[in-house]
mmCIF file of C-alpha atoms and ligand atoms in Angstrom:
data_model
loop_
_atom_site.group_PDB
_atom_site.id
_atom_site.type_symbol
_atom_site.label_atom_id
_atom_site.label_comp_id
_atom_site.label_asym_id
_atom_site.label_seq_id
_atom_site.Cartn_x
_atom_site.Cartn_y
_atom_site.Cartn_z
ATOM 1 C CA MET A 1194 26.761 -25.974 -53.597
ATOM 2 C CA THR A 1195 25.389 -29.209 -52.186
ATOM 3 C CA ALA A 1196 21.962 -30.552 -53.148
ATOM 4 C CA SER A 1197 19.203 -30.218 -50.516
ATOM 5 C CA SER A 1198 18.354 -33.416 -48.688
ATOM 6 C CA PRO A 1199 14.741 -34.711 -48.842
ATOM 7 C CA GLY A 1200 14.369 -33.682 -45.189
ATOM 8 C CA GLU A 1201 15.422 -30.111 -45.895
ATOM 9 C CA VAL A 1202 13.047 -29.898 -48.841
ATOM 10 C CA LYS A 1203 10.179 -31.072 -46.632
ATOM 11 C CA GLN A 1204 11.097 -28.535 -43.908
ATOM 12 C CA SER A 1205 11.168 -25.590 -46.287
ATOM 13 C CA THR A 1206 7.875 -26.699 -47.905
ATOM 14 C CA LEU A 1207 6.281 -26.896 -44.433
ATOM 15 C CA SER A 1208 7.677 -23.487 -43.446
ATOM 16 C CA ALA A 1209 6.233 -21.969 -46.607
ATOM 17 C CA TYR A 1210 2.910 -23.630 -45.843
ATOM 18 C CA TYR A 1211 2.843 -22.324 -42.238
ATOM 19 C CA GLU A 1212 3.624 -18.846 -43.534
ATOM 20 C CA ASP A 1213 0.791 -19.026 -46.076
ATOM 21 C CA LEU A 1214 -1.629 -20.043 -43.311
ATOM 22 C CA GLN A 1215 -1.050 -16.778 -41.426
ATOM 23 C CA ALA A 1216 -3.024 -14.891 -44.108
ATOM 24 C CA TYR A 1217 -6.113 -16.889 -43.030
ATOM 25 C CA SER A 1218 -5.566 -16.404 -39.262
ATOM 26 C CA VAL A 1219 -4.885 -20.089 -38.977
ATOM 27 C CA ALA A 1220 -1.982 -22.082 -37.510
ATOM 28 C CA PRO A 1221 -1.093 -25.753 -37.158
ATOM 29 C CA LEU A 1222 -1.906 -27.197 -33.746
ATOM 30 C CA TRP A 1223 0.666 -29.988 -34.088
ATOM 31 C CA THR A 1224 3.658 -27.628 -33.696
ATOM 32 C CA VAL A 1225 2.430 -26.272 -30.361
ATOM 33 C CA TYR A 1226 0.357 -29.158 -29.041
ATOM 34 C CA GLU A 1227 2.646 -29.961 -26.096
ATOM 35 C CA ASP A 1228 2.707 -26.277 -25.037
ATOM 36 C CA ALA A 1229 -1.070 -26.078 -24.867
ATOM 37 C CA LEU A 1230 -1.941 -29.539 -23.510
ATOM 38 C CA VAL A 1231 0.693 -29.824 -20.795
ATOM 39 C CA SER A 1232 0.842 -32.943 -18.658
ATOM 40 C CA GLU A 1233 0.208 -30.791 -15.571
ATOM 41 C CA PRO A 1234 -0.065 -27.059 -14.743
ATOM 42 C CA GLN A 1235 3.120 -25.005 -14.516
ATOM 43 C CA SER A 1236 2.224 -21.581 -13.101
ATOM 44 C CA LYS A 1237 4.062 -18.535 -14.396
ATOM 45 C CA ALA A 1238 3.556 -17.034 -10.943
ATOM 46 C CA VAL A 1239 6.398 -17.606 -8.484
ATOM 47 C CA PRO A 1240 6.333 -18.153 -4.708
ATOM 48 C CA TYR A 1241 6.968 -14.741 -3.152
ATOM 49 C CA LEU A 1242 6.883 -12.955 0.215
ATOM 50 C CA TRP A 1243 6.115 -9.276 0.844
ATOM 51 C CA SER A 1244 7.629 -7.987 4.075
ATOM 52 C CA TRP A 1245 5.480 -5.835 6.336
ATOM 53 C CA LYS A 1246 8.589 -4.153 7.799
ATOM 54 C CA GLU A 1247 9.543 -3.017 4.309
ATOM 55 C CA LEU A 1248 6.068 -2.115 3.075
ATOM 56 C CA ARG A 1249 4.532 -0.246 6.018
ATOM 57 C CA PRO A 1250 6.900 2.763 5.597
ATOM 58 C CA GLN A 1251 6.117 2.762 1.859
ATOM 59 C CA ALA A 1252 2.382 2.835 2.557
ATOM 60 C CA LEU A 1253 2.859 5.777 4.929
ATOM 61 C CA ARG A 1254 4.915 7.483 2.207
ATOM 62 C CA ALA A 1255 2.050 7.023 -0.244
ATOM 63 C CA ALA A 1256 -0.234 8.717 2.254
ATOM 64 C CA GLN A 1257 2.022 11.785 2.218
ATOM 65 C CA LEU A 1258 2.361 11.917 -1.537
ATOM 66 C CA ILE A 1259 -1.205 11.327 -2.706
ATOM 67 C CA GLY A 1260 -4.652 11.963 -1.243
ATOM 68 C CA THR A 1261 -7.826 9.881 -1.466
ATOM 69 C CA ASP A 1262 -9.269 12.765 -3.512
ATOM 70 C CA GLU A 1263 -6.705 11.975 -6.228
ATOM 71 C CA ALA A 1264 -6.412 8.198 -5.913
ATOM 72 C CA GLU A 1265 -9.628 6.187 -6.298
ATOM 73 C CA ARG A 1266 -7.986 3.825 -3.831
ATOM 74 C CA ARG A 1267 -4.589 4.275 -2.171
ATOM 75 C CA VAL A 1268 -3.354 0.723 -2.555
ATOM 76 C CA LEU A 1269 0.111 -0.755 -2.918
ATOM 77 C CA MET A 1270 -0.472 -3.690 -5.242
ATOM 78 C CA LEU A 1271 1.377 -6.902 -4.414
ATOM 79 C CA LEU A 1272 2.515 -7.900 -7.889
ATOM 80 C CA ASN A 1273 3.910 -11.350 -8.610
ATOM 81 C CA PRO A 1274 7.393 -11.036 -10.156
ATOM 82 C CA GLY A 1275 6.567 -13.933 -12.507
ATOM 83 C CA LEU A 1276 3.489 -12.150 -13.896
ATOM 84 C CA LYS A 1277 5.107 -8.916 -15.113
ATOM 85 C CA GLY A 1278 2.692 -6.547 -16.824
ATOM 86 C CA ARG A 1279 -0.378 -8.003 -15.103
ATOM 87 C CA VAL A 1280 -2.355 -6.717 -12.106
ATOM 88 C CA ALA A 1281 -2.029 -10.063 -10.333
ATOM 89 C CA THR A 1282 -0.594 -11.599 -7.160
ATOM 90 C CA THR A 1283 -1.299 -15.128 -8.401
ATOM 91 C CA ASN A 1284 -2.717 -16.056 -11.801
ATOM 92 C CA SER A 1285 -6.305 -15.513 -10.631
ATOM 93 C CA LEU A 1286 -6.063 -13.441 -7.426
ATOM 94 C CA PHE A 1287 -5.053 -9.904 -6.501
ATOM 95 C CA SER A 1288 -3.947 -8.540 -3.171
ATOM 96 C CA GLY A 1289 -2.819 -5.133 -1.965
ATOM 97 C CA LEU A 1290 -2.181 -3.019 1.108
ATOM 98 C CA GLN A 1291 -4.586 -0.087 1.438
ATOM 99 C CA ILE A 1292 -3.956 2.888 3.689
ATOM 100 C CA VAL A 1293 -6.577 5.412 4.869
ATOM 101 C CA MET A 1294 -5.357 8.291 7.038
ATOM 102 C CA PRO A 1295 -7.193 9.990 9.936
ATOM 103 C CA GLY A 1296 -10.147 12.016 8.642
ATOM 104 C CA GLU A 1297 -9.968 10.548 5.141
ATOM 105 C CA THR A 1298 -12.616 8.690 3.177
ATOM 106 C CA ALA A 1299 -12.220 6.518 0.091
ATOM 107 C CA ARG A 1300 -15.201 7.366 -2.104
ATOM 108 C CA ALA A 1301 -18.160 5.088 -2.765
ATOM 109 C CA HIS A 1302 -18.215 2.846 -5.847
ATOM 110 C CA ARG A 1303 -19.073 -0.668 -6.967
ATOM 111 C CA HIS A 1304 -17.552 -3.183 -9.369
ATOM 112 C CA THR A 1305 -17.957 -6.767 -10.501
ATOM 113 C CA PRO A 1306 -14.679 -8.039 -9.033
ATOM 114 C CA ALA A 1307 -15.455 -9.240 -5.495
ATOM 115 C CA ALA A 1308 -13.372 -7.900 -2.638
ATOM 116 C CA PHE A 1309 -12.685 -8.317 1.052
ATOM 117 C CA ARG A 1310 -10.601 -6.474 3.620
ATOM 118 C CA PHE A 1311 -8.610 -8.191 6.368
ATOM 119 C CA ILE A 1312 -7.731 -5.468 8.868
ATOM 120 C CA ILE A 1313 -4.077 -5.177 9.918
ATOM 121 C CA ASP A 1314 -3.640 -1.813 11.703
ATOM 122 C CA SER A 1315 -6.537 0.306 12.943
ATOM 123 C CA ASP A 1316 -8.200 1.829 15.984
ATOM 124 C CA GLY A 1317 -11.605 1.653 14.304
ATOM 125 C CA GLY A 1318 -12.918 3.191 11.126
ATOM 126 C CA TYR A 1319 -15.398 1.543 8.840
ATOM 127 C CA THR A 1320 -16.451 0.357 5.406
ATOM 128 C CA THR A 1321 -20.061 1.049 4.408
ATOM 129 C CA VAL A 1322 -21.432 -1.858 2.347
ATOM 130 C CA ASP A 1323 -24.805 -1.391 0.664
ATOM 131 C CA GLY A 1324 -25.918 1.101 3.312
ATOM 132 C CA GLU A 1325 -24.528 -0.735 6.350
ATOM 133 C CA ARG A 1326 -21.614 0.709 8.273
ATOM 134 C CA ILE A 1327 -19.239 -2.113 9.193
ATOM 135 C CA PRO A 1328 -16.519 -1.587 11.813
ATOM 136 C CA MET A 1329 -12.878 -2.396 11.035
ATOM 137 C CA HIS A 1330 -10.719 -3.601 13.875
ATOM 138 C CA PRO A 1331 -7.524 -5.661 13.537
ATOM 139 C CA GLY A 1332 -8.330 -9.234 12.444
ATOM 140 C CA ASP A 1333 -11.840 -8.376 11.258
ATOM 141 C CA LEU A 1334 -12.875 -9.629 7.810
ATOM 142 C CA VAL A 1335 -15.215 -7.353 5.815
ATOM 143 C CA LEU A 1336 -16.756 -8.493 2.515
ATOM 144 C CA THR A 1337 -17.681 -6.236 -0.368
ATOM 145 C CA PRO A 1338 -19.027 -8.783 -2.871
ATOM 146 C CA ASN A 1339 -19.634 -8.374 -6.600
ATOM 147 C CA TRP A 1340 -21.562 -5.131 -7.368
ATOM 148 C CA THR A 1341 -22.060 -4.011 -3.751
ATOM 149 C CA TRP A 1342 -21.600 -0.289 -3.034
ATOM 150 C CA HIS A 1343 -18.673 0.399 -0.736
ATOM 151 C CA ASP A 1344 -16.732 3.330 0.708
ATOM 152 C CA HIS A 1345 -14.161 3.431 3.488
ATOM 153 C CA GLY A 1346 -13.690 5.982 6.237
ATOM 154 C CA ASN A 1347 -11.172 6.635 8.962
ATOM 155 C CA ASP A 1348 -12.737 8.576 11.853
ATOM 156 C CA THR A 1349 -9.886 7.716 14.240
ATOM 157 C CA GLY A 1350 -6.638 9.481 15.058
ATOM 158 C CA ASN A 1351 -4.333 6.860 13.545
ATOM 159 C CA PRO A 1352 -3.646 5.440 10.067
ATOM 160 C CA MET A 1353 -5.660 2.379 9.004
ATOM 161 C CA ILE A 1354 -3.901 -0.250 6.912
ATOM 162 C CA TRP A 1355 -5.577 -3.409 5.684
ATOM 163 C CA LEU A 1356 -5.070 -6.251 3.225
ATOM 164 C CA ASP A 1357 -7.356 -6.156 0.188
ATOM 165 C CA GLY A 1358 -8.175 -9.386 -1.638
ATOM 166 C CA LEU A 1359 -9.935 -9.384 -5.001
ATOM 167 C CA ASP A 1360 -10.610 -11.719 -7.908
ATOM 168 C CA ILE A 1361 -9.554 -9.011 -10.442
ATOM 169 C CA PRO A 1362 -7.253 -11.196 -12.591
ATOM 170 C CA LEU A 1363 -9.954 -13.844 -12.972
ATOM 171 C CA VAL A 1364 -12.713 -11.363 -13.807
ATOM 172 C CA GLN A 1365 -10.369 -9.623 -16.242
ATOM 173 C CA GLN A 1366 -9.643 -12.917 -18.037
ATOM 174 C CA LEU A 1367 -13.384 -13.463 -18.332
ATOM 175 C CA GLU A 1368 -13.785 -9.908 -19.692
ATOM 176 C CA ALA A 1369 -16.525 -9.245 -17.141
ATOM 177 C CA VAL A 1370 -15.176 -6.154 -15.346
ATOM 178 C CA PHE A 1371 -17.745 -3.405 -14.742
ATOM 179 C CA PHE A 1372 -17.235 -0.356 -12.515
ATOM 180 C CA GLU A 1373 -19.570 2.420 -11.413
ATOM 181 C CA PRO A 1374 -18.964 5.442 -9.140
ATOM 182 C CA PHE A 1375 -21.666 6.266 -6.587
ATOM 183 C CA PRO A 1376 -23.349 9.634 -7.345
ATOM 184 C CA GLU A 1377 -21.955 11.078 -4.069
ATOM 185 C CA ASP A 1378 -18.556 10.632 -2.390
ATOM 186 C CA VAL A 1379 -20.086 8.880 0.619
ATOM 187 C CA GLN A 1380 -23.160 6.647 0.440
ATOM 188 C CA PRO A 1381 -25.912 7.146 3.029
ATOM 189 C CA VAL A 1382 -26.081 4.725 5.948
ATOM 190 C CA THR A 1383 -29.556 3.185 5.666
ATOM 191 C CA GLU A 1384 -29.248 -0.013 7.694
ATOM 192 C CA PRO A 1385 -29.126 -0.378 11.487
ATOM 193 C CA ALA A 1386 -25.712 -1.059 13.026
ATOM 194 C CA ASP A 1387 -24.726 -4.757 13.162
ATOM 195 C CA SER A 1388 -27.678 -5.866 11.006
ATOM 196 C CA THR A 1389 -25.737 -8.407 8.883
ATOM 197 C CA LEU A 1390 -24.124 -9.760 12.048
ATOM 198 C CA PHE A 1391 -27.453 -10.067 13.877
ATOM 199 C CA LYS A 1392 -29.230 -11.621 10.889
ATOM 200 C CA TYR A 1393 -26.568 -13.955 9.525
ATOM 201 C CA GLY A 1394 -23.852 -14.207 12.150
ATOM 202 C CA ALA A 1395 -25.768 -16.076 14.861
ATOM 203 C CA GLY A 1396 -24.078 -19.405 14.155
ATOM 204 C CA ALA A 1397 -26.535 -22.143 13.244
ATOM 205 C CA LEU A 1398 -29.575 -19.853 13.588
ATOM 206 C CA LYS A 1399 -30.637 -17.964 10.494
ATOM 207 C CA PRO A 1400 -33.668 -15.917 9.373
ATOM 208 C CA ALA A 1401 -36.416 -18.334 8.325
ATOM 209 C CA TRP A 1402 -38.511 -15.672 6.585
ATOM 210 C CA GLU A 1403 -35.932 -15.161 3.823
ATOM 211 C CA THR A 1404 -34.993 -17.276 0.834
ATOM 212 C CA PRO A 1405 -31.312 -16.689 0.052
ATOM 213 C CA THR A 1406 -30.851 -15.464 -3.518
ATOM 214 C CA SER A 1407 -27.276 -14.198 -3.853
ATOM 215 C CA THR A 1408 -24.325 -16.413 -4.756
ATOM 216 C CA HIS A 1409 -22.142 -14.734 -2.113
ATOM 217 C CA SER A 1410 -22.397 -14.702 1.662
ATOM 218 C CA PRO A 1411 -25.102 -12.359 3.003
ATOM 219 C CA LEU A 1412 -22.885 -11.924 6.083
ATOM 220 C CA MET A 1413 -20.520 -9.022 5.401
ATOM 221 C CA TYR A 1414 -18.680 -8.996 8.702
ATOM 222 C CA TYR A 1415 -16.646 -11.693 10.470
ATOM 223 C CA PRO A 1416 -15.340 -10.040 13.655
ATOM 224 C CA TRP A 1417 -11.928 -11.144 14.918
ATOM 225 C CA LYS A 1418 -13.360 -11.656 18.391
ATOM 226 C CA GLN A 1419 -15.462 -14.593 17.117
ATOM 227 C CA THR A 1420 -12.716 -15.925 14.836
ATOM 228 C CA TRP A 1421 -10.144 -15.888 17.613
ATOM 229 C CA ALA A 1422 -12.524 -17.471 20.126
ATOM 230 C CA ALA A 1423 -13.247 -20.323 17.691
ATOM 231 C CA LEU A 1424 -9.535 -20.981 17.132
ATOM 232 C CA GLN A 1425 -8.768 -20.821 20.850
ATOM 233 C CA ARG A 1426 -11.509 -23.289 21.724
ATOM 234 C CA LEU A 1427 -10.482 -25.760 19.027
ATOM 235 C CA ALA A 1428 -6.676 -25.587 19.146
ATOM 236 C CA PRO A 1429 -6.245 -27.699 22.299
ATOM 237 C CA VAL A 1430 -8.797 -30.353 21.359
ATOM 238 C CA ALA A 1431 -8.912 -30.620 17.556
ATOM 239 C CA GLU A 1432 -6.641 -32.820 15.470
ATOM 240 C CA GLY A 1433 -6.781 -30.367 12.545
ATOM 241 C CA SER A 1434 -5.643 -30.849 8.965
ATOM 242 C CA PRO A 1435 -2.275 -32.507 8.237
ATOM 243 C CA TYR A 1436 -1.610 -29.711 5.694
ATOM 244 C CA ASP A 1437 -2.938 -26.692 7.581
ATOM 245 C CA GLY A 1438 -3.269 -27.388 11.294
ATOM 246 C CA VAL A 1439 -6.466 -26.090 12.910
ATOM 247 C CA VAL A 1440 -8.039 -24.432 9.870
ATOM 248 C CA LEU A 1441 -11.496 -22.844 9.666
ATOM 249 C CA GLU A 1442 -13.329 -21.530 6.638
ATOM 250 C CA TYR A 1443 -15.255 -18.238 6.641
ATOM 251 C CA THR A 1444 -18.506 -19.603 5.219
ATOM 252 C CA ASN A 1445 -21.653 -18.324 3.621
ATOM 253 C CA PRO A 1446 -24.001 -19.114 6.542
ATOM 254 C CA THR A 1447 -26.944 -19.812 4.235
ATOM 255 C CA THR A 1448 -25.117 -22.557 2.306
ATOM 256 C CA GLY A 1449 -22.126 -23.591 4.418
ATOM 257 C CA GLY A 1450 -20.103 -22.968 1.261
ATOM 258 C CA PRO A 1451 -17.424 -20.374 0.478
ATOM 259 C CA ALA A 1452 -17.883 -16.652 1.245
ATOM 260 C CA PHE A 1453 -17.745 -15.792 -2.485
ATOM 261 C CA PRO A 1454 -18.468 -17.875 -5.588
ATOM 262 C CA THR A 1455 -14.923 -17.011 -6.723
ATOM 263 C CA MET A 1456 -12.902 -16.945 -3.472
ATOM 264 C CA ALA A 1457 -12.664 -18.968 -0.278
ATOM 265 C CA CYS A 1458 -11.217 -17.416 2.911
ATOM 266 C CA HIS A 1459 -9.609 -19.341 5.747
ATOM 267 C CA ILE A 1460 -7.985 -18.769 9.115
ATOM 268 C CA GLN A 1461 -5.540 -21.340 10.509
ATOM 269 C CA LEU A 1462 -3.649 -21.810 13.701
ATOM 270 C CA LEU A 1463 -0.358 -23.704 13.857
ATOM 271 C CA ARG A 1464 0.231 -24.816 17.397
ATOM 272 C CA PRO A 1465 3.609 -24.197 19.090
ATOM 273 C CA GLY A 1466 6.205 -26.317 17.277
ATOM 274 C CA GLU A 1467 3.675 -27.591 14.722
ATOM 275 C CA SER A 1468 4.839 -28.263 11.182
ATOM 276 C CA THR A 1469 2.504 -29.518 8.486
ATOM 277 C CA LYS A 1470 2.765 -32.031 5.695
ATOM 278 C CA ALA A 1471 3.236 -30.797 2.118
ATOM 279 C CA HIS A 1472 0.618 -30.952 -0.613
ATOM 280 C CA ARG A 1473 -0.368 -29.074 -3.728
ATOM 281 C CA HIS A 1474 -3.681 -28.139 -5.329
ATOM 282 C CA THR A 1475 -4.754 -26.429 -8.512
ATOM 283 C CA ALA A 1476 -6.099 -23.524 -6.455
ATOM 284 C CA SER A 1477 -3.617 -20.702 -5.849
ATOM 285 C CA ALA A 1478 -3.424 -19.027 -2.435
ATOM 286 C CA ILE A 1479 -2.391 -15.767 -0.754
ATOM 287 C CA TYR A 1480 -1.489 -15.812 2.959
ATOM 288 C CA HIS A 1481 -1.252 -13.082 5.542
ATOM 289 C CA VAL A 1482 0.478 -13.660 8.869
ATOM 290 C CA VAL A 1483 -1.885 -12.514 11.618
ATOM 291 C CA GLU A 1484 0.530 -13.368 14.399
ATOM 292 C CA GLY A 1485 3.571 -15.472 15.173
ATOM 293 C CA GLN A 1486 6.629 -16.327 13.126
ATOM 294 C CA GLY A 1487 7.818 -19.281 11.113
ATOM 295 C CA CYS A 1488 8.231 -20.292 7.509
ATOM 296 C CA SER A 1489 6.510 -21.941 4.607
ATOM 297 C CA VAL A 1490 8.373 -24.135 2.131
ATOM 298 C CA VAL A 1491 6.955 -23.481 -1.340
ATOM 299 C CA ASN A 1492 8.326 -25.449 -4.277
ATOM 300 C CA GLY A 1493 11.409 -26.222 -2.172
ATOM 301 C CA GLU A 1494 11.972 -22.534 -1.400
ATOM 302 C CA ARG A 1495 11.882 -21.332 2.208
ATOM 303 C CA LEU A 1496 9.740 -18.242 2.773
ATOM 304 C CA GLY A 1497 10.494 -17.051 6.317
ATOM 305 C CA TRP A 1498 7.644 -14.980 7.729
ATOM 306 C CA GLU A 1499 6.726 -12.835 10.712
ATOM 307 C CA ALA A 1500 3.614 -10.960 11.817
ATOM 308 C CA LYS A 1501 1.783 -8.987 9.072
ATOM 309 C CA ASP A 1502 3.845 -10.346 6.137
ATOM 310 C CA VAL A 1503 2.042 -11.546 3.001
ATOM 311 C CA PHE A 1504 3.107 -14.431 0.749
ATOM 312 C CA CYS A 1505 1.677 -16.348 -2.161
ATOM 313 C CA VAL A 1506 1.541 -19.973 -3.261
ATOM 314 C CA PRO A 1507 0.933 -20.369 -7.029
ATOM 315 C CA GLY A 1508 -1.409 -23.132 -8.168
ATOM 316 C CA TRP A 1509 -0.126 -26.733 -8.285
ATOM 317 C CA THR A 1510 2.898 -25.867 -6.155
ATOM 318 C CA PHE A 1511 3.900 -27.985 -3.169
ATOM 319 C CA HIS A 1512 3.772 -26.117 0.127
ATOM 320 C CA GLU A 1513 4.004 -26.787 3.861
ATOM 321 C CA HIS A 1514 3.978 -24.550 6.907
ATOM 322 C CA VAL A 1515 6.180 -24.432 10.010
ATOM 323 C CA ASN A 1516 5.439 -22.557 13.238
ATOM 324 C CA GLY A 1517 8.897 -21.256 14.230
ATOM 325 C CA SER A 1518 8.001 -20.916 17.923
ATOM 326 C CA ALA A 1519 7.949 -23.686 20.516
ATOM 327 C CA THR A 1520 5.777 -21.635 22.875
ATOM 328 C CA GLU A 1521 3.481 -19.376 20.812
ATOM 329 C CA PRO A 1522 0.861 -20.184 18.185
ATOM 330 C CA ALA A 1523 1.148 -18.869 14.627
ATOM 331 C CA VAL A 1524 -2.024 -17.684 12.885
ATOM 332 C CA LEU A 1525 -2.407 -17.343 9.106
ATOM 333 C CA PHE A 1526 -5.272 -15.801 7.175
ATOM 334 C CA SER A 1527 -5.507 -16.969 3.534
ATOM 335 C CA PHE A 1528 -7.687 -16.873 0.444
ATOM 336 C CA THR A 1529 -7.843 -19.042 -2.662
ATOM 337 C CA ASP A 1530 -9.716 -19.423 -5.946
ATOM 338 C CA ALA A 1531 -10.794 -22.982 -5.028
ATOM 339 C CA PRO A 1532 -14.546 -22.288 -5.464
ATOM 340 C CA VAL A 1533 -14.018 -21.529 -9.155
ATOM 341 C CA LEU A 1534 -11.982 -24.677 -9.766
ATOM 342 C CA GLN A 1535 -14.428 -26.729 -7.721
ATOM 343 C CA ALA A 1536 -17.431 -25.475 -9.703
ATOM 344 C CA LEU A 1537 -15.698 -26.429 -12.976
ATOM 345 C CA SER A 1538 -14.488 -29.883 -11.805
ATOM 346 C CA LEU A 1539 -10.894 -28.608 -11.999
ATOM 347 C CA LEU A 1540 -9.988 -28.749 -8.317
ATOM 348 C CA ARG A 1541 -7.276 -31.369 -7.794
ATOM 349 C CA GLU A 1542 -5.177 -31.987 -4.758
ATOM 350 C CA GLN A 1543 -2.126 -34.182 -4.259
ATOM 351 C CA PRO A 1544 -0.118 -34.992 -1.141
ATOM 352 C CA HIS A 1545 3.646 -34.728 -1.482
ATOM 353 C CA PRO A 1546 4.971 -38.258 -2.163
ATOM 354 C CA GLN A 1547 7.617 -37.895 0.604
ATOM 355 C CA GLY A 1548 5.202 -36.235 3.046
ATOM 356 C CA SER A 1549 7.305 -33.067 3.142
ATOM 357 C CA GLN A 1550 9.870 -31.311 0.950
ATOM 358 C CA ALA A 1551 13.590 -31.755 1.512
HETATM 359 O O1 GTQ B 1411 -11.131 -0.642 -1.576
HETATM 360 O O2 GTQ B 1411 -12.696 -0.581 -3.062
HETATM 361 O O3 GTQ B 1411 -7.330 -3.068 -3.581
HETATM 362 O O4 GTQ B 1411 -11.983 -1.038 -5.575
HETATM 363 C C1 GTQ B 1411 -8.711 -2.613 -5.440
HETATM 364 C C2 GTQ B 1411 -9.897 -2.098 -5.927
HETATM 365 C C3 GTQ B 1411 -9.407 -1.983 -3.224
HETATM 366 C C4 GTQ B 1411 -11.539 -0.858 -2.732
HETATM 367 C C5 GTQ B 1411 -8.485 -2.562 -4.090
HETATM 368 C C6 GTQ B 1411 -10.840 -1.518 -5.070
HETATM 369 C C7 GTQ B 1411 -10.578 -1.457 -3.706
HETATM 370 FE FE1 FE2 B 1412 -13.717 -1.140 -4.623
#
């Protein structure tokens, strides 16, 4: 037997000490300091693309296997492979594909996570939000903010499929999730048609008799017709962003700020042949391809996309976008948690040192 060296003696004394500490629910910071106070964020979420061609048949299958009477919501969750065990698409954001079949309704409820719907396939149908019936046509954006009553209905002859976006992972981390079912399956329609659009969607004109009180947009409906017209007018004349092309934010018309206190929504158009510069920001993002085809390079990985696909960009991950067509525009809808980071002085952005990734 050889005698223990002074170093070995110290190590076993320390180990015994660390073990003793566990009885007091205490641990030394100095052994894990570099894990907690990292030099920069390293998301556990990975860049990932969900293919519409693969998922649409699976959504239709769900519609045959389970009814909206059984499922509170018939949603295929888009789960990040790097975040196993969590209901999360990025660290802070959730997205899913919801399907509502002809004649079906998804019953009324409310919850503290904020939500929106970006319509992919539909001939109509609606979401009722706090008593107002809002139409759902492809490209429309419908908000159901924190604690607003909402139910969905399909009164058309064809399936409706849309992209849901929610801040569930964030609200879960904050342990602030509340949920309440409405006393009836369908809430009564109490507001005139188009009232949020008429009141808050008239561009720079807004009701002067009201003092805005909510932290989210009072406008619940951003029709594709207006969104598309804005992009079409700007695309030929605007320089746009070096990172995103011609990009517009869906704003809260009373503040000019983001639609939700927790989520910002954008629409962007990449002109034929346009490719952007690469950057990264602490905000994470989820993209949906409205039309066109191309690719995004995320952390050096090429995510090739076509119409209706969904992909995610984890926080602090370099990304750039390429329109794959020389003749057609590509249009991407996206949402991020930037408002949260901004409010907490944690929003940082950095251009890629080489301009774009190799
Ligand atoms: O449609 O109300 O994707 O409550 C997740 C939770 C959709 C909804 C989701 C929800 C909804
Ligand atoms: Fe909901």
